[in-house]
XYZ file of C-alpha atoms in Angstrom:
128
model
C 48.285 47.829 -20.862
C 50.724 49.705 -23.085
C 53.043 47.389 -24.965
C 56.590 48.398 -25.911
C 57.490 48.837 -29.572
C 60.593 47.290 -31.110
C 61.974 48.398 -34.463
C 63.430 45.638 -36.632
C 66.228 46.313 -39.125
C 66.225 49.764 -40.699
C 62.524 50.425 -40.065
C 63.134 53.213 -37.524
C 65.681 54.962 -39.736
C 63.324 54.682 -42.695
C 60.495 56.356 -40.762
C 62.865 59.100 -39.593
C 63.576 59.863 -43.266
C 59.862 60.419 -44.014
C 58.324 63.922 -44.008
C 57.411 65.184 -40.528
C 53.655 64.948 -41.128
C 54.015 61.305 -42.162
C 56.227 60.520 -39.147
C 53.666 62.113 -36.836
C 50.810 60.063 -38.271
C 52.780 56.818 -38.133
C 53.797 57.579 -34.535
C 50.193 58.258 -33.516
C 49.066 55.024 -35.200
C 51.764 52.953 -33.517
C 50.813 54.449 -30.161
C 47.246 53.259 -30.750
C 48.601 49.781 -31.557
C 50.651 49.824 -28.332
C 47.405 50.446 -26.453
C 45.708 47.531 -28.201
C 43.662 49.581 -30.650
C 43.606 49.251 -34.432
C 44.468 52.568 -36.091
C 41.972 53.743 -38.697
C 44.751 54.095 -41.284
C 45.942 50.500 -40.962
C 44.816 47.310 -42.594
C 45.915 43.674 -42.635
C 48.773 43.027 -45.029
C 47.749 40.394 -47.577
C 49.816 37.223 -47.460
C 50.070 36.778 -43.696
C 46.879 34.808 -42.944
C 44.830 37.201 -40.870
C 45.136 40.495 -39.098
C 48.374 39.943 -37.170
C 50.593 41.813 -39.672
C 49.237 45.235 -40.544
C 50.346 48.175 -42.592
C 49.830 51.815 -41.793
C 49.165 53.697 -45.018
C 49.781 57.433 -45.111
C 49.113 59.311 -48.353
C 51.138 62.504 -48.498
C 51.856 64.980 -51.289
C 50.905 62.500 -54.013
C 52.985 59.668 -52.539
C 52.143 56.735 -50.285
C 54.170 55.917 -47.195
C 53.792 52.618 -45.382
C 54.888 51.197 -42.063
C 54.354 47.480 -41.503
C 54.019 46.159 -37.972
C 52.824 43.081 -36.149
C 50.535 42.660 -33.171
C 51.054 38.905 -33.205
C 52.554 39.040 -29.735
C 50.626 39.760 -26.564
C 53.364 41.781 -24.838
C 55.041 43.775 -27.651
C 54.554 45.525 -30.994
C 57.205 45.080 -33.690
C 57.701 47.462 -36.603
C 58.965 45.275 -39.419
C 59.434 47.647 -42.344
C 58.763 51.196 -43.510
C 58.948 52.419 -47.066
C 57.650 54.862 -49.617
C 55.588 53.055 -52.220
C 56.950 54.040 -55.592
C 54.548 52.312 -57.980
C 51.606 54.436 -59.009
C 49.556 51.486 -60.265
C 47.936 49.072 -57.891
C 48.239 48.835 -54.159
C 50.113 45.539 -54.026
C 53.247 45.514 -51.882
C 56.337 44.863 -54.068
C 57.871 41.355 -53.824
C 61.258 42.522 -52.423
C 59.437 44.381 -49.629
C 57.271 41.308 -48.887
C 60.377 39.096 -48.659
C 61.998 41.564 -46.255
C 58.838 41.739 -44.125
C 58.702 37.927 -43.878
C 62.365 37.760 -42.832
C 61.919 40.500 -40.247
C 58.805 38.803 -38.869
C 60.985 35.748 -38.185
C 63.533 38.026 -36.495
C 60.736 39.491 -34.347
C 59.514 36.000 -33.419
C 63.024 35.081 -32.290
C 63.431 38.317 -30.304
C 60.091 37.763 -28.606
C 60.899 34.144 -27.788
C 64.235 35.114 -26.232
C 62.922 38.102 -24.292
C 59.308 37.356 -23.419
C 58.783 33.604 -23.169
C 58.913 33.623 -19.352
C 56.577 36.624 -19.034
C 54.253 35.159 -21.661
C 53.813 31.946 -19.691
C 53.031 33.954 -16.537
C 50.392 35.965 -18.420
C 48.863 32.774 -19.831
C 48.713 31.150 -16.389
C 47.091 34.267 -14.931
C 44.354 34.335 -17.570
C 43.139 30.780 -16.848
């Protein structure tokens, strides 16, 4: 089953501002996530207790571009943030970006609750 993707905050605009090659790779990776697969260029984002929040990492022309998304929800994928990593040392996500991701994850949880709670309970009943 292909799940729809929802873009939270400025994440879609941010991806649109990336170079075309980066946009293409992020789009392909998100499509895989919609189908329930884990893209090879994604990994769990540290600080979210498990593999429900992932980041797509695309190196391009000496820079690193990232798109953070969640597969926490059975019926939808949410893109929480997209940014170009500026720091050349370490691979740790900057604190302001982490704070924004946490806030947007809460926004995604609320959106999902408002829009999918009825469908979710039907899916759960059907899988018993």
